[in-house]
mmCIF file of C-alpha atoms in Angstrom:
data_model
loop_
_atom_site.group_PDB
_atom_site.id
_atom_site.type_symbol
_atom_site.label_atom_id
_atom_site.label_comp_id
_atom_site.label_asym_id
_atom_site.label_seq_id
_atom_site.Cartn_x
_atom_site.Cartn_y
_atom_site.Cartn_z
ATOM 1 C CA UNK A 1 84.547 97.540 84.168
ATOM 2 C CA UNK A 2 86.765 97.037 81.102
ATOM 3 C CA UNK A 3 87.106 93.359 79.811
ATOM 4 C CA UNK A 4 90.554 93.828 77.705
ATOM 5 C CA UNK A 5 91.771 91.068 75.042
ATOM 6 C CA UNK A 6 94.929 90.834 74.124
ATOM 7 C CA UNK A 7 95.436 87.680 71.660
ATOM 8 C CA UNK A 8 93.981 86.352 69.270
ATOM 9 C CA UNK A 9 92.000 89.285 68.392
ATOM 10 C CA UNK A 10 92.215 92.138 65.357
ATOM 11 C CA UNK A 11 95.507 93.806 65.686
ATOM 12 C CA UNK A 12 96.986 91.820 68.589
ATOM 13 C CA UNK A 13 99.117 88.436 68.740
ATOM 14 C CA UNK A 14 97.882 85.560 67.456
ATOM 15 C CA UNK A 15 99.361 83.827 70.826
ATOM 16 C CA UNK A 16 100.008 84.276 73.921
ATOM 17 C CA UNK A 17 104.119 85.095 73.112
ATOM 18 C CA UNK A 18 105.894 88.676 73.642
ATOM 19 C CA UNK A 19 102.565 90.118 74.226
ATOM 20 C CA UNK A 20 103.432 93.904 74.069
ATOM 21 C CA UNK A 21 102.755 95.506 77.818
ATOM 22 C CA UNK A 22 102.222 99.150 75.896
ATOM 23 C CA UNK A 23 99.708 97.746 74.303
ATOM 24 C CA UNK A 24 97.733 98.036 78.397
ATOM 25 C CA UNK A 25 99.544 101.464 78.622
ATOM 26 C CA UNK A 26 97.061 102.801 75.208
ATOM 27 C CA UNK A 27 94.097 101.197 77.601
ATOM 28 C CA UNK A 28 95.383 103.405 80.840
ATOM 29 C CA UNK A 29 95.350 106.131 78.640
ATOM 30 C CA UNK A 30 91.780 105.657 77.092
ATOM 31 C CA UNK A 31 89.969 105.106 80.395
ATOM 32 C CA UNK A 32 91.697 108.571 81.987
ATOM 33 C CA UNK A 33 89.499 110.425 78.976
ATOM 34 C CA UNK A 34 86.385 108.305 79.862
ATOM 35 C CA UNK A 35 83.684 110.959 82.074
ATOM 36 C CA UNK A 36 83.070 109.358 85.520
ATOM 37 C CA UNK A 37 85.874 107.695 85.919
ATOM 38 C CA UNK A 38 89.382 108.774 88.465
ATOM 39 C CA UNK A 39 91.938 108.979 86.112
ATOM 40 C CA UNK A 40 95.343 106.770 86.482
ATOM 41 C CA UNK A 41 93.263 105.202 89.353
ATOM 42 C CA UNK A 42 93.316 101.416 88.291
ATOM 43 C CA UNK A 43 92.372 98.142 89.808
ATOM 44 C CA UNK A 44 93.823 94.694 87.833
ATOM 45 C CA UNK A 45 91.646 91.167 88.013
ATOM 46 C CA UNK A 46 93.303 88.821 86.144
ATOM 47 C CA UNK A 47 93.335 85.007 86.058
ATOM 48 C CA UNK A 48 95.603 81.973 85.226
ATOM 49 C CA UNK A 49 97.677 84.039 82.755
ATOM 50 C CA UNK A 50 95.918 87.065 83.372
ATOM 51 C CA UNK A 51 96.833 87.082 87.028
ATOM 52 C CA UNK A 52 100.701 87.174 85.135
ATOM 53 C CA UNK A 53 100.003 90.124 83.247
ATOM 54 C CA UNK A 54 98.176 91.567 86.140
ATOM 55 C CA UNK A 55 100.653 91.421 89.001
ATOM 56 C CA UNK A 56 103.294 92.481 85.933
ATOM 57 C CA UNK A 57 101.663 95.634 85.167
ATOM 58 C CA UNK A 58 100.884 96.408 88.633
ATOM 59 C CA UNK A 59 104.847 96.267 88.896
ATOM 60 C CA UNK A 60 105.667 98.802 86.542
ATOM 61 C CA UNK A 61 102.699 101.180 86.292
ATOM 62 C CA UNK A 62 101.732 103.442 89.096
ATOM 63 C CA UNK A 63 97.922 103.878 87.625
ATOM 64 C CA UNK A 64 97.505 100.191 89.307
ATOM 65 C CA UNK A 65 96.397 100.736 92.428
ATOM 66 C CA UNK A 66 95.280 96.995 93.431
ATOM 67 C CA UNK A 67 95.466 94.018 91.596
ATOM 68 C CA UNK A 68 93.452 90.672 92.046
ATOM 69 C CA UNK A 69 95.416 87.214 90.891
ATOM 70 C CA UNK A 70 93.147 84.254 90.216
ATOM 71 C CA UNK A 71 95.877 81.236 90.174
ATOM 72 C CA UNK A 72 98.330 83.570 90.469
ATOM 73 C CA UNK A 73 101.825 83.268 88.809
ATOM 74 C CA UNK A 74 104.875 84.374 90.672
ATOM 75 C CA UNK A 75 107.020 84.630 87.600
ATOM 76 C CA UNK A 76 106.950 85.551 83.620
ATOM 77 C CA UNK A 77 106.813 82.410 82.166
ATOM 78 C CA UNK A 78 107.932 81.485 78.801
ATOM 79 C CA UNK A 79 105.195 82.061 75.717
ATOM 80 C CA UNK A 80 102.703 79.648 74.798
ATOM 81 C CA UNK A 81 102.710 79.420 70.856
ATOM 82 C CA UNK A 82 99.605 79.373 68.205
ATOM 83 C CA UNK A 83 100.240 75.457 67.986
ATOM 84 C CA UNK A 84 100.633 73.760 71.249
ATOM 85 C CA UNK A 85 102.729 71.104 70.547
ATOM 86 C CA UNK A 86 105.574 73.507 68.639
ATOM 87 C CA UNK A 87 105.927 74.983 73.016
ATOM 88 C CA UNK A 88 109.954 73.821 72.871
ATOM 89 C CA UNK A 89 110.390 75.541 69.444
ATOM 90 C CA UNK A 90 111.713 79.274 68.656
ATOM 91 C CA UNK A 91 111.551 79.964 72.689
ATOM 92 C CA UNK A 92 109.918 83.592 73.446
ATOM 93 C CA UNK A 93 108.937 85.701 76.111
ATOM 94 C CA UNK A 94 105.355 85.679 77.109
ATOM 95 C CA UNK A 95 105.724 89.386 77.540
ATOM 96 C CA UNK A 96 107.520 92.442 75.927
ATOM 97 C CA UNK A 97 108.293 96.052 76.433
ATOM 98 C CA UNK A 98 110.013 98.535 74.346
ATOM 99 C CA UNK A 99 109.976 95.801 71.627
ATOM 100 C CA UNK A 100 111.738 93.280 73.518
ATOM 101 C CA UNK A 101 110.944 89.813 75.399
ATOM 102 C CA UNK A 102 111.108 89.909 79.257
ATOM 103 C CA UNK A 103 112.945 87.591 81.189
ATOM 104 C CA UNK A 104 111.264 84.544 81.150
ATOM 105 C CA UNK A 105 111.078 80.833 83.004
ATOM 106 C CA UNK A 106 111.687 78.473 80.236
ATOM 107 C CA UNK A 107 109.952 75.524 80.263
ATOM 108 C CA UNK A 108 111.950 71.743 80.937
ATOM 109 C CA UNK A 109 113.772 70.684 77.759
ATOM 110 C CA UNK A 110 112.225 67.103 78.818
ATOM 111 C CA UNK A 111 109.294 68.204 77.482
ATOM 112 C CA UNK A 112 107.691 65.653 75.623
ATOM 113 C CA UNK A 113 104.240 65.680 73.218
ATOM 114 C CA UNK A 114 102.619 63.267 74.888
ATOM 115 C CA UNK A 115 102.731 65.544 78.537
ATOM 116 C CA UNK A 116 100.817 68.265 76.683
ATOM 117 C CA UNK A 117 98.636 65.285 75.772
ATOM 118 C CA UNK A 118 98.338 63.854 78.799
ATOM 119 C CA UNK A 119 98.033 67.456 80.279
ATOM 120 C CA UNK A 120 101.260 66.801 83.204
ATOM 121 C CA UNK A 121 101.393 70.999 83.062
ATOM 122 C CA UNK A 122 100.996 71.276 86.881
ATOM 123 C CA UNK A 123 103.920 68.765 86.761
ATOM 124 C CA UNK A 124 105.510 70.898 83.577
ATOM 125 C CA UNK A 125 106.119 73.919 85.557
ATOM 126 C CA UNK A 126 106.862 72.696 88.817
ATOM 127 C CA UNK A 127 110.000 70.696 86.977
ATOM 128 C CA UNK A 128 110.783 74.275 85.629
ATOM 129 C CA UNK A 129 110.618 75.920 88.886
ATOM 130 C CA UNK A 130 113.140 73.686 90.165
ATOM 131 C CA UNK A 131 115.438 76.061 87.878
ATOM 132 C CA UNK A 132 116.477 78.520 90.952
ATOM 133 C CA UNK A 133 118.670 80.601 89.106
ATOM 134 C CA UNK A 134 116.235 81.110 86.098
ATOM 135 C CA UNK A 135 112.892 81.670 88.442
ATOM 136 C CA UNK A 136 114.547 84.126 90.318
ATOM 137 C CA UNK A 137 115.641 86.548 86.988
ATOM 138 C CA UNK A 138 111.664 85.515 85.816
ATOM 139 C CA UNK A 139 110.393 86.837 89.254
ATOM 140 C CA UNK A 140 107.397 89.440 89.075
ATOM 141 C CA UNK A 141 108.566 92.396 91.245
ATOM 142 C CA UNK A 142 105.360 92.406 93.166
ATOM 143 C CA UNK A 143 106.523 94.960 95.632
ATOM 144 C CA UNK A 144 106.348 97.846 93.465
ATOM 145 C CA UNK A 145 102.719 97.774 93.015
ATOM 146 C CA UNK A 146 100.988 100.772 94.606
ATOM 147 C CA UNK A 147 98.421 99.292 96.545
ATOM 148 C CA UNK A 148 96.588 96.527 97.929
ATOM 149 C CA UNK A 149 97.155 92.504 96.195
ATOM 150 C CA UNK A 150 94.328 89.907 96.500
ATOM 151 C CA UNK A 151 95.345 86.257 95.931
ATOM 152 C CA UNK A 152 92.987 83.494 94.989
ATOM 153 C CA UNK A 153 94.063 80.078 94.437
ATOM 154 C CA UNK A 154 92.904 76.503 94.341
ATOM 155 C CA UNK A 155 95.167 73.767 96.061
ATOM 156 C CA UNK A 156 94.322 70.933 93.747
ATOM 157 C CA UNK A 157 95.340 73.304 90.481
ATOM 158 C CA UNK A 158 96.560 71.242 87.866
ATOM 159 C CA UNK A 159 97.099 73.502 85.155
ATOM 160 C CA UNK A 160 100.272 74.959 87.679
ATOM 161 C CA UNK A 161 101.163 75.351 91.406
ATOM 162 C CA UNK A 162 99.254 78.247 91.995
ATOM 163 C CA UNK A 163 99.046 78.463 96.047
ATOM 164 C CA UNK A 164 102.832 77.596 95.439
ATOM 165 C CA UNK A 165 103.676 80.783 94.056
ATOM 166 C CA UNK A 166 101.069 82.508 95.582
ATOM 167 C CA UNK A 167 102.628 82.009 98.956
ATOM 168 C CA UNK A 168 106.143 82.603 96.682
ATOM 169 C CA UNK A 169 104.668 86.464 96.191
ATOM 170 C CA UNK A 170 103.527 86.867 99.675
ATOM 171 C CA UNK A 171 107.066 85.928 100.999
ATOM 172 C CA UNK A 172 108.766 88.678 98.736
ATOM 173 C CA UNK A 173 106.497 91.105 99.619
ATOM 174 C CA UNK A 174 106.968 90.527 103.007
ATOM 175 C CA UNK A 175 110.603 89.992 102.994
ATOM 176 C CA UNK A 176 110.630 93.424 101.089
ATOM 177 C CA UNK A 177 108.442 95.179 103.355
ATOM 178 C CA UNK A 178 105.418 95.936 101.222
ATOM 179 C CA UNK A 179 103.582 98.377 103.243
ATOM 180 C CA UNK A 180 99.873 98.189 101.204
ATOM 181 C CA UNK A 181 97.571 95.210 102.522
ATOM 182 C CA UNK A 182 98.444 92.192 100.517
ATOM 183 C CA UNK A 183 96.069 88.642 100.963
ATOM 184 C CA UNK A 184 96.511 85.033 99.926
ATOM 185 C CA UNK A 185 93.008 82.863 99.697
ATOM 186 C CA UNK A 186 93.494 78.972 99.132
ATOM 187 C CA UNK A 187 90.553 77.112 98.362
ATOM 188 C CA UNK A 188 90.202 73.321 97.718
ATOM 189 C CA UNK A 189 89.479 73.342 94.213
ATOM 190 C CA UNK A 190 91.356 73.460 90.830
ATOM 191 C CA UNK A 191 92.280 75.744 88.753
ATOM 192 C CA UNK A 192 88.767 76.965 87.144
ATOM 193 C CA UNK A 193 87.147 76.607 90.369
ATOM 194 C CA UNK A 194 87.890 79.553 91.882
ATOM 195 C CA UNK A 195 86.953 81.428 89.223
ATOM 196 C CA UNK A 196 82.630 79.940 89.876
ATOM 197 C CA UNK A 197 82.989 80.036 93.779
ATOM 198 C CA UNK A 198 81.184 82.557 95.246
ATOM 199 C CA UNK A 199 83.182 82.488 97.993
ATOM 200 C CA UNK A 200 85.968 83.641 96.063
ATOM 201 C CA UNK A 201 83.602 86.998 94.478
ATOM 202 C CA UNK A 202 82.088 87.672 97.906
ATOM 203 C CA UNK A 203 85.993 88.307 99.317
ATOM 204 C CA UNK A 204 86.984 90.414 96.203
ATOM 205 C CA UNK A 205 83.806 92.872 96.426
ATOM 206 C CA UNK A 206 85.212 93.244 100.456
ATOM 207 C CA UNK A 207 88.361 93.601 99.523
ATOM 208 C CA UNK A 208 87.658 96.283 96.741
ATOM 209 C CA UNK A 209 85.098 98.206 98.903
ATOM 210 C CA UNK A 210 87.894 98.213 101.771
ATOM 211 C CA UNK A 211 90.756 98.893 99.902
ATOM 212 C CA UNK A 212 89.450 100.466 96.369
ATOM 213 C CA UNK A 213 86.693 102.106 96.813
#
């Protein structure tokens, strides 16, 4: 297993904004060289923002061959900047490729200082998904990953709604007819929780050993 920064580390972004997806490509291309591995044979667990970048590279690189979302995201949302409270300032991508920002889900321009206080984010970017017409050019083309998706989300999330757009990505993939086995988990807990239930790391070792192995 290969635990992969990539912010706030030597040589990499100093926040979580345009975030270059090549950067993942030079990892790809390590682990094929690595003895004992299958090379270009790749499975993805991410979480909370992780689960973005997870289910994005899974959508445009065929070495992913599953991919497992903790509080999944259904979209690329806009960047988070170094300091918190500059988030409606110099707007950027949370991702980029070939040197540029992709499409993104801007946050409300009600934003206020005191919600970041107050932490209203689960409130933040369910205002922002209310933006149809900007969601749906953000949207994570889930369907073109080449093999199985896991899901795991907590219903009482209040970082964002993460069993909304986890059920969000299992529409499109069946609307698109995704034909590699694709699962949504919902547990009652919040958005860390899932992360300590064991519940929630007894269904990903199945799901690996059935669909990875």
């Amino acid at each position: 297993m290969l635990s992969l920064a990539y912010f706030k580390s030597e040589g990499l972004p100093s926040s979580l904004e345009e975030i270059p997806l090549e950067y993942f490509e030079k990892a790809f291309d390590w682990l094929s060289t690595q003895a004992g591995l299958v090379p270009n044979e790749y499975a993805l667990l991410g979480g909370s923002k992780g689960s973005e970048g997870a289910l994005l590279l899974g959508s445009r690189y065929p070495q992913v061959q599953a991919v497992i979302a903790f509080s999944p995201s259904s979209i690329v949302w806009q960047g988070i900047p170094s300091k918190r409270f500059d988030i409606g300032k110099d707007v950027k991508s949370s991702w980029s490729a070939n040197g540029e920002g992709l499409p993104f889900l801007p946050y409300p321009s009600s934003i206020k200082k005191l919600d970041l206080i107050l932490l209203r984010l689960r409130k933040m970017h369910e205002e922002a998904l209310l933006n149809t017409e900007g969601a749906k050019e953000a949207t994570i083309q889930v369907e073109r990953i080449q093999g199985a998706i896991l899901l795991i989300s907590g219903e009482r999330d209040r970082l964002w709604p993460a069993t909304l757009m986890g059920e969000q990505i299992m529409s499109r993939l069946k609307a698109k007819g995704f034909d590699n086995p694709y699962e949504h988990i919902v547990f009652n807990s919040g958005h860390n929780g899932i992360v300590m239930n064991k519940d929630s790391w007894r269904k990903i070792f199945d799901f690996l050993k059935e669909h990875f192995a």
